[in-house]
Amino acid sequence: QVQLVQSGAEVKKPGASVKVSCKASGYTFTSYGISWVRQAPGQGLEWMGWISAYNGNTNYAQKLQGRVTMTTDTSTSTAYMELRSLRSDDTAVYYCAREYSYGYGFYYMDVWGKGTTVTVSS
Amino acid sequence: QSVLTQPPSVSGAPGQRVTISCTGSSSNIGAGYDVHWYQQLPGTAPKLLIYGNSNRPSGVPDRFSGSKSGTSASLAITGLQAEDEADYYCQSYDSSLSGSGVFGTGTKVTVL
């Protein structure tokens, strides 16, 4: 079955970096994109960005530009999201999701990982 | 801050019909971009509920329906059931800010 398996919880100090992985299985990895979404405690969903697993093209949320990098490893069907210069307000559950695209600006997230909790605390 | 606005909460008795609005602008829903809806049960990851404004993925009950008009979209739940108690989010694309995905502010549905 189609699934996305994410790496385990992380605890980081302010100023550090974190890299979350998302391993895909059950489908052709390069036929879809991967979106990253985060959710701070008690808050709503926040779109972080997207990467094409086909060619590596990315589109990041403007507020995270310069701090976030999304990559893929097609040999292992794994996507990665690295966030640098962590702050306390980066504490959140980070989700990866398979993105089905049917035109520019037309896409939805049809399969989600279970989430990775990242805690930023001194 | 989200560019798609939803009511913080809606409630209804079992069997009733509730609707959730998602209000955008001319750079997202009003520009013709589709709206999709996700259900998030407590402590779990979001799940796709409606795609392309009004389409249900396989396995989603037909009690859930979606629509879009102008700069807004709506999710309706008919025959409300206890297991529908969850948070619901709309999602679209916004052509401003170099183009990005956007989520609604989220709505908590409570079954009385």
PDB file of C-alpha atoms in Angstrom:
ATOM      1  CA  GLN A   1       0.000   0.000   0.000  1.00  0.00           C
ATOM      2  CA  VAL A   2       1.015   3.583  -0.541  1.00  0.00           C
ATOM      3  CA  GLN A   3       2.672   5.028   2.541  1.00  0.00           C
ATOM      4  CA  LEU A   4       5.068   7.668   3.770  1.00  0.00           C
ATOM      5  CA  VAL A   5       7.189   6.785   6.784  1.00  0.00           C
ATOM      6  CA  GLN A   6       8.805   9.670   8.630  1.00  0.00           C
ATOM      7  CA  SER A   7      11.811   9.755  10.937  1.00  0.00           C
ATOM      8  CA  GLY A   8      11.517   9.955  14.690  1.00  0.00           C
ATOM      9  CA  ALA A   9      11.062  12.827  17.079  1.00  0.00           C
ATOM     10  CA  GLU A  10      13.855  15.372  17.519  1.00  0.00           C
ATOM     11  CA  VAL A  11      14.840  17.750  20.299  1.00  0.00           C
ATOM     12  CA  LYS A  12      17.088  20.620  19.255  1.00  0.00           C
ATOM     13  CA  LYS A  13      18.561  23.726  20.850  1.00  0.00           C
ATOM     14  CA  PRO A  14      17.888  27.185  19.432  1.00  0.00           C
ATOM     15  CA  GLY A  15      20.205  27.940  16.536  1.00  0.00           C
ATOM     16  CA  ALA A  16      20.665  24.289  15.577  1.00  0.00           C
ATOM     17  CA  SER A  17      19.415  22.503  12.460  1.00  0.00           C
ATOM     18  CA  VAL A  18      17.097  19.551  11.993  1.00  0.00           C
ATOM     19  CA  LYS A  19      16.675  17.200   9.045  1.00  0.00           C
ATOM     20  CA  VAL A  20      13.491  15.147   8.784  1.00  0.00           C
ATOM     21  CA  SER A  21      13.181  12.225   6.377  1.00  0.00           C
ATOM     22  CA  CYS A  22      10.137  10.820   4.616  1.00  0.00           C
ATOM     23  CA  LYS A  23      10.461   7.408   2.946  1.00  0.00           C
ATOM     24  CA  ALA A  24       7.891   6.588   0.287  1.00  0.00           C
ATOM     25  CA  SER A  25       6.712   3.148  -0.745  1.00  0.00           C
ATOM     26  CA  GLY A  26       3.956   1.577  -2.797  1.00  0.00           C
ATOM     27  CA  TYR A  27       4.105   3.972  -5.756  1.00  0.00           C
ATOM     28  CA  THR A  28       6.504   5.387  -8.357  1.00  0.00           C
ATOM     29  CA  PHE A  29       8.320   8.030  -6.326  1.00  0.00           C
ATOM     30  CA  THR A  30       9.274  10.247  -9.263  1.00  0.00           C
ATOM     31  CA  SER A  31       5.697  10.525 -10.513  1.00  0.00           C
ATOM     32  CA  TYR A  32       4.600  12.790  -7.644  1.00  0.00           C
ATOM     33  CA  GLY A  33       5.826  15.740  -5.619  1.00  0.00           C
ATOM     34  CA  ILE A  34       6.272  15.911  -1.866  1.00  0.00           C
ATOM     35  CA  SER A  35       4.862  18.755   0.193  1.00  0.00           C
ATOM     36  CA  TRP A  36       5.906  19.597   3.730  1.00  0.00           C
ATOM     37  CA  VAL A  37       3.388  20.960   6.217  1.00  0.00           C
ATOM     38  CA  ARG A  38       3.870  21.827   9.866  1.00  0.00           C
ATOM     39  CA  GLN A  39       1.534  22.292  12.795  1.00  0.00           C
ATOM     40  CA  ALA A  40       2.552  24.137  15.947  1.00  0.00           C
ATOM     41  CA  PRO A  41       0.971  22.962  19.220  1.00  0.00           C
ATOM     42  CA  GLY A  42      -2.732  23.812  19.225  1.00  0.00           C
ATOM     43  CA  GLN A  43      -2.456  25.642  15.904  1.00  0.00           C
ATOM     44  CA  GLY A  44      -3.524  25.093  12.316  1.00  0.00           C
ATOM     45  CA  LEU A  45      -1.698  23.692   9.312  1.00  0.00           C
ATOM     46  CA  GLU A  46       1.073  25.711   7.692  1.00  0.00           C
ATOM     47  CA  TRP A  47       2.346  24.976   4.173  1.00  0.00           C
ATOM     48  CA  MET A  48       6.162  24.963   4.159  1.00  0.00           C
ATOM     49  CA  GLY A  49       6.981  24.106   0.593  1.00  0.00           C
ATOM     50  CA  TRP A  50       7.103  21.521  -2.148  1.00  0.00           C
ATOM     51  CA  ILE A  51       9.670  19.525  -4.082  1.00  0.00           C
ATOM     52  CA  SER A  52       9.288  17.671  -7.338  1.00  0.00           C
ATOM     53  CA  ALA A  53      10.600  14.147  -6.972  1.00  0.00           C
ATOM     54  CA  TYR A  54      10.943  14.077 -10.764  1.00  0.00           C
ATOM     55  CA  ASN A  55      13.436  16.918 -11.241  1.00  0.00           C
ATOM     56  CA  GLY A  56      14.130  18.389  -7.787  1.00  0.00           C
ATOM     57  CA  ASN A  57      12.401  21.711  -8.448  1.00  0.00           C
ATOM     58  CA  THR A  58      11.332  23.412  -5.237  1.00  0.00           C
ATOM     59  CA  ASN A  59       8.977  26.142  -4.064  1.00  0.00           C
ATOM     60  CA  TYR A  60       9.325  27.337  -0.472  1.00  0.00           C
ATOM     61  CA  ALA A  61       7.019  29.447   1.677  1.00  0.00           C
ATOM     62  CA  GLN A  62       8.308  32.984   1.663  1.00  0.00           C
ATOM     63  CA  LYS A  63       8.619  33.161   5.460  1.00  0.00           C
ATOM     64  CA  LEU A  64      11.003  30.173   5.450  1.00  0.00           C
ATOM     65  CA  GLN A  65      13.151  31.218   2.478  1.00  0.00           C
ATOM     66  CA  GLY A  66      16.820  30.999   3.400  1.00  0.00           C
ATOM     67  CA  ARG A  67      16.243  28.633   6.340  1.00  0.00           C
ATOM     68  CA  VAL A  68      14.668  25.602   4.676  1.00  0.00           C
ATOM     69  CA  THR A  69      15.997  23.139   2.115  1.00  0.00           C
ATOM     70  CA  MET A  70      14.019  20.265   0.632  1.00  0.00           C
ATOM     71  CA  THR A  71      15.755  17.452  -1.223  1.00  0.00           C
ATOM     72  CA  THR A  72      15.051  13.978  -2.504  1.00  0.00           C
ATOM     73  CA  ASP A  73      17.044  10.777  -2.986  1.00  0.00           C
ATOM     74  CA  THR A  74      15.391   8.871  -5.811  1.00  0.00           C
ATOM     75  CA  SER A  75      17.594   5.814  -5.210  1.00  0.00           C
ATOM     76  CA  THR A  76      15.883   5.273  -1.848  1.00  0.00           C
ATOM     77  CA  SER A  77      12.549   7.032  -2.578  1.00  0.00           C
ATOM     78  CA  THR A  78      13.171   9.357   0.332  1.00  0.00           C
ATOM     79  CA  ALA A  79      12.460  13.059   0.733  1.00  0.00           C
ATOM     80  CA  TYR A  80      14.216  15.295   3.236  1.00  0.00           C
ATOM     81  CA  MET A  81      13.398  18.624   4.836  1.00  0.00           C
ATOM     82  CA  GLU A  82      16.160  20.548   6.601  1.00  0.00           C
ATOM     83  CA  LEU A  83      15.373  23.595   8.714  1.00  0.00           C
ATOM     84  CA  ARG A  84      18.246  25.726  10.022  1.00  0.00           C
ATOM     85  CA  SER A  85      18.669  28.413  12.691  1.00  0.00           C
ATOM     86  CA  LEU A  86      15.892  26.866  14.736  1.00  0.00           C
ATOM     87  CA  ARG A  87      13.820  29.059  17.039  1.00  0.00           C
ATOM     88  CA  SER A  88      11.332  28.156  19.735  1.00  0.00           C
ATOM     89  CA  ASP A  89       8.440  28.954  17.388  1.00  0.00           C
ATOM     90  CA  ASP A  90       9.654  26.200  15.047  1.00  0.00           C
ATOM     91  CA  THR A  91       8.432  23.697  17.626  1.00  0.00           C
ATOM     92  CA  ALA A  92       5.800  21.728  15.731  1.00  0.00           C
ATOM     93  CA  VAL A  93       4.757  18.453  14.179  1.00  0.00           C
ATOM     94  CA  TYR A  94       6.201  18.275  10.671  1.00  0.00           C
ATOM     95  CA  TYR A  95       4.290  16.289   8.049  1.00  0.00           C
ATOM     96  CA  CYS A  96       5.291  15.156   4.593  1.00  0.00           C
ATOM     97  CA  ALA A  97       2.526  14.496   2.081  1.00  0.00           C
ATOM     98  CA  ARG A  98       2.397  13.118  -1.442  1.00  0.00           C
ATOM     99  CA  GLU A  99       1.282  15.802  -3.836  1.00  0.00           C
ATOM    100  CA  TYR A 100      -0.909  14.981  -6.798  1.00  0.00           C
ATOM    101  CA  SER A 101      -0.653  17.715  -9.424  1.00  0.00           C
ATOM    102  CA  TYR A 102      -3.033  18.220 -12.326  1.00  0.00           C
ATOM    103  CA  GLY A 103      -1.870  21.615 -13.537  1.00  0.00           C
ATOM    104  CA  TYR A 104       0.136  24.629 -12.413  1.00  0.00           C
ATOM    105  CA  GLY A 105      -1.336  25.693  -9.078  1.00  0.00           C
ATOM    106  CA  PHE A 106      -3.696  22.712  -9.095  1.00  0.00           C
ATOM    107  CA  TYR A 107      -2.619  20.051  -6.645  1.00  0.00           C
ATOM    108  CA  TYR A 108      -3.702  18.308  -3.493  1.00  0.00           C
ATOM    109  CA  MET A 109      -2.096  16.120  -0.850  1.00  0.00           C
ATOM    110  CA  ASP A 110      -3.532  12.637  -1.028  1.00  0.00           C
ATOM    111  CA  VAL A 111      -1.237  10.600   1.237  1.00  0.00           C
ATOM    112  CA  TRP A 112       0.260  11.856   4.484  1.00  0.00           C
ATOM    113  CA  GLY A 113       3.007  10.678   6.790  1.00  0.00           C
ATOM    114  CA  LYS A 114       2.233  10.319  10.493  1.00  0.00           C
ATOM    115  CA  GLY A 115       4.313  13.344  11.405  1.00  0.00           C
ATOM    116  CA  THR A 116       7.603  14.073  13.161  1.00  0.00           C
ATOM    117  CA  THR A 117       7.645  16.102  16.364  1.00  0.00           C
ATOM    118  CA  VAL A 118      10.426  18.671  16.496  1.00  0.00           C
ATOM    119  CA  THR A 119      10.944  20.422  19.810  1.00  0.00           C
ATOM    120  CA  VAL A 120      13.218  23.453  20.027  1.00  0.00           C
ATOM    121  CA  SER A 121      14.230  24.221  23.578  1.00  0.00           C
ATOM    122  CA  SER A 122      17.282  25.414  25.454  1.00  0.00           C
TER     123      SER A 122
ATOM    124  CA  GLN B   1      -1.429  34.179   9.081  1.00  0.00           C
ATOM    125  CA  SER B   2      -3.600  32.261   6.620  1.00  0.00           C
ATOM    126  CA  VAL B   3      -5.165  33.891   3.571  1.00  0.00           C
ATOM    127  CA  LEU B   4      -8.141  31.518   3.699  1.00  0.00           C
ATOM    128  CA  THR B   5     -10.621  32.238   6.479  1.00  0.00           C
ATOM    129  CA  GLN B   6     -12.801  29.610   8.153  1.00  0.00           C
ATOM    130  CA  PRO B   7     -15.112  29.847  11.178  1.00  0.00           C
ATOM    131  CA  PRO B   8     -13.283  28.632  14.307  1.00  0.00           C
ATOM    132  CA  SER B   9     -16.026  26.212  15.232  1.00  0.00           C
ATOM    133  CA  VAL B  10     -19.352  24.755  14.177  1.00  0.00           C
ATOM    134  CA  SER B  11     -21.547  22.286  16.001  1.00  0.00           C
ATOM    135  CA  GLY B  12     -24.602  20.150  15.424  1.00  0.00           C
ATOM    136  CA  ALA B  13     -26.576  17.282  16.834  1.00  0.00           C
ATOM    137  CA  PRO B  14     -26.247  13.785  15.398  1.00  0.00           C
ATOM    138  CA  GLY B  15     -28.118  13.549  12.119  1.00  0.00           C
ATOM    139  CA  GLN B  16     -28.055  17.274  11.437  1.00  0.00           C
ATOM    140  CA  ARG B  17     -26.378  19.119   8.576  1.00  0.00           C
ATOM    141  CA  VAL B  18     -23.487  21.500   9.137  1.00  0.00           C
ATOM    142  CA  THR B  19     -21.526  23.627   6.701  1.00  0.00           C
ATOM    143  CA  ILE B  20     -18.043  25.118   6.893  1.00  0.00           C
ATOM    144  CA  SER B  21     -17.111  28.126   4.797  1.00  0.00           C
ATOM    145  CA  CYS B  22     -13.686  28.939   3.376  1.00  0.00           C
ATOM    146  CA  THR B  23     -13.309  32.550   2.246  1.00  0.00           C
ATOM    147  CA  GLY B  24     -10.425  33.610   0.048  1.00  0.00           C
ATOM    148  CA  SER B  25      -9.659  36.372  -2.424  1.00  0.00           C
ATOM    149  CA  SER B  26      -8.917  37.189  -6.043  1.00  0.00           C
ATOM    150  CA  SER B  27      -5.394  35.732  -5.819  1.00  0.00           C
ATOM    151  CA  ASN B  28      -6.482  32.260  -4.729  1.00  0.00           C
ATOM    152  CA  ILE B  29     -10.027  30.861  -4.865  1.00  0.00           C
ATOM    153  CA  GLY B  30     -11.294  33.827  -6.881  1.00  0.00           C
ATOM    154  CA  ALA B  31      -8.531  33.323  -9.439  1.00  0.00           C
ATOM    155  CA  GLY B  32     -10.002  29.940 -10.301  1.00  0.00           C
ATOM    156  CA  TYR B  33      -7.749  27.688  -8.255  1.00  0.00           C
ATOM    157  CA  ASP B  34      -9.406  24.600  -6.860  1.00  0.00           C
ATOM    158  CA  VAL B  35     -10.194  24.045  -3.193  1.00  0.00           C
ATOM    159  CA  HIS B  36      -9.477  20.833  -1.328  1.00  0.00           C
ATOM    160  CA  TRP B  37     -10.570  19.783   2.144  1.00  0.00           C
ATOM    161  CA  TYR B  38      -8.833  17.754   4.834  1.00  0.00           C
ATOM    162  CA  GLN B  39     -10.113  16.137   8.005  1.00  0.00           C
ATOM    163  CA  GLN B  40      -7.848  15.870  11.035  1.00  0.00           C
ATOM    164  CA  LEU B  41      -9.027  13.608  13.814  1.00  0.00           C
ATOM    165  CA  PRO B  42      -7.527  14.285  17.259  1.00  0.00           C
ATOM    166  CA  GLY B  43      -3.878  13.271  17.465  1.00  0.00           C
ATOM    167  CA  THR B  44      -3.633  12.092  13.874  1.00  0.00           C
ATOM    168  CA  ALA B  45      -2.347  13.339  10.533  1.00  0.00           C
ATOM    169  CA  PRO B  46      -4.701  15.153   8.167  1.00  0.00           C
ATOM    170  CA  LYS B  47      -6.628  13.052   5.665  1.00  0.00           C
ATOM    171  CA  LEU B  48      -7.834  14.143   2.219  1.00  0.00           C
ATOM    172  CA  LEU B  49     -11.622  14.523   2.302  1.00  0.00           C
ATOM    173  CA  ILE B  50     -12.562  16.458  -0.854  1.00  0.00           C
ATOM    174  CA  TYR B  51     -10.398  17.311  -3.878  1.00  0.00           C
ATOM    175  CA  GLY B  52     -11.033  19.546  -6.851  1.00  0.00           C
ATOM    176  CA  ASN B  53     -13.812  21.459  -5.065  1.00  0.00           C
ATOM    177  CA  SER B  54     -16.347  18.650  -4.988  1.00  0.00           C
ATOM    178  CA  ASN B  55     -14.783  15.232  -5.561  1.00  0.00           C
ATOM    179  CA  ARG B  56     -14.557  12.542  -2.894  1.00  0.00           C
ATOM    180  CA  PRO B  57     -11.641  10.107  -2.764  1.00  0.00           C
ATOM    181  CA  SER B  58     -12.529   6.446  -2.604  1.00  0.00           C
ATOM    182  CA  GLY B  59     -13.719   5.512   0.867  1.00  0.00           C
ATOM    183  CA  VAL B  60     -15.019   8.936   1.898  1.00  0.00           C
ATOM    184  CA  PRO B  61     -18.739   8.743   2.732  1.00  0.00           C
ATOM    185  CA  ASP B  62     -21.129  10.663   0.508  1.00  0.00           C
ATOM    186  CA  ARG B  63     -22.270  12.547   3.624  1.00  0.00           C
ATOM    187  CA  PHE B  64     -19.372  14.878   2.825  1.00  0.00           C
ATOM    188  CA  SER B  65     -19.748  17.269  -0.097  1.00  0.00           C
ATOM    189  CA  GLY B  66     -17.945  20.342  -1.343  1.00  0.00           C
ATOM    190  CA  SER B  67     -18.748  23.338  -3.495  1.00  0.00           C
ATOM    191  CA  LYS B  68     -17.105  26.525  -4.703  1.00  0.00           C
ATOM    192  CA  SER B  69     -18.431  29.867  -5.873  1.00  0.00           C
ATOM    193  CA  GLY B  70     -16.590  33.105  -6.500  1.00  0.00           C
ATOM    194  CA  THR B  71     -13.996  33.691  -3.811  1.00  0.00           C
ATOM    195  CA  SER B  72     -15.413  31.112  -1.390  1.00  0.00           C
ATOM    196  CA  ALA B  73     -15.897  27.400  -0.953  1.00  0.00           C
ATOM    197  CA  SER B  74     -17.967  25.278   1.406  1.00  0.00           C
ATOM    198  CA  LEU B  75     -17.859  21.847   2.963  1.00  0.00           C
ATOM    199  CA  ALA B  76     -21.146  20.276   3.995  1.00  0.00           C
ATOM    200  CA  ILE B  77     -21.616  17.324   6.300  1.00  0.00           C
ATOM    201  CA  THR B  78     -25.091  15.794   6.263  1.00  0.00           C
ATOM    202  CA  GLY B  79     -26.291  13.186   8.714  1.00  0.00           C
ATOM    203  CA  LEU B  80     -23.674  14.268  11.243  1.00  0.00           C
ATOM    204  CA  GLN B  81     -22.107  11.388  13.187  1.00  0.00           C
ATOM    205  CA  ALA B  82     -20.029  11.260  16.356  1.00  0.00           C
ATOM    206  CA  GLU B  83     -16.959  10.167  14.411  1.00  0.00           C
ATOM    207  CA  ASP B  84     -17.119  13.372  12.360  1.00  0.00           C
ATOM    208  CA  GLU B  85     -15.904  15.354  15.373  1.00  0.00           C
ATOM    209  CA  ALA B  86     -12.575  16.684  14.089  1.00  0.00           C
ATOM    210  CA  ASP B  87     -10.756  19.694  12.690  1.00  0.00           C
ATOM    211  CA  TYR B  88     -11.354  20.542   9.039  1.00  0.00           C
ATOM    212  CA  TYR B  89      -9.070  22.579   6.778  1.00  0.00           C
ATOM    213  CA  CYS B  90      -9.505  23.959   3.295  1.00  0.00           C
ATOM    214  CA  GLN B  91      -6.480  24.300   1.012  1.00  0.00           C
ATOM    215  CA  SER B  92      -5.824  26.089  -2.268  1.00  0.00           C
ATOM    216  CA  TYR B  93      -3.079  27.886  -4.182  1.00  0.00           C
ATOM    217  CA  ASP B  94      -2.264  31.567  -3.984  1.00  0.00           C
ATOM    218  CA  SER B  95      -0.635  33.331  -6.930  1.00  0.00           C
ATOM    219  CA  SER B  96       0.755  36.190  -4.832  1.00  0.00           C
ATOM    220  CA  LEU B  97       3.943  35.891  -2.761  1.00  0.00           C
ATOM    221  CA  SER B  98       5.697  34.036  -5.607  1.00  0.00           C
ATOM    222  CA  GLY B  99       2.953  31.429  -5.547  1.00  0.00           C
ATOM    223  CA  SER B 100       2.370  29.075  -2.674  1.00  0.00           C
ATOM    224  CA  GLY B 101       0.070  26.560  -1.151  1.00  0.00           C
ATOM    225  CA  VAL B 102      -2.283  27.961   1.440  1.00  0.00           C
ATOM    226  CA  PHE B 103      -4.431  26.399   4.149  1.00  0.00           C
ATOM    227  CA  GLY B 104      -7.513  27.746   5.811  1.00  0.00           C
ATOM    228  CA  THR B 105      -7.506  28.713   9.467  1.00  0.00           C
ATOM    229  CA  GLY B 106      -9.271  25.487  10.397  1.00  0.00           C
ATOM    230  CA  THR B 107     -12.702  24.671  11.851  1.00  0.00           C
ATOM    231  CA  LYS B 108     -13.455  22.471  14.835  1.00  0.00           C
ATOM    232  CA  VAL B 109     -16.631  20.455  14.335  1.00  0.00           C
ATOM    233  CA  THR B 110     -18.329  19.397  17.553  1.00  0.00           C
ATOM    234  CA  VAL B 111     -21.095  16.802  17.640  1.00  0.00           C
ATOM    235  CA  LEU B 112     -23.462  17.709  20.461  1.00  0.00           C
TER     236      LEU B 112
END
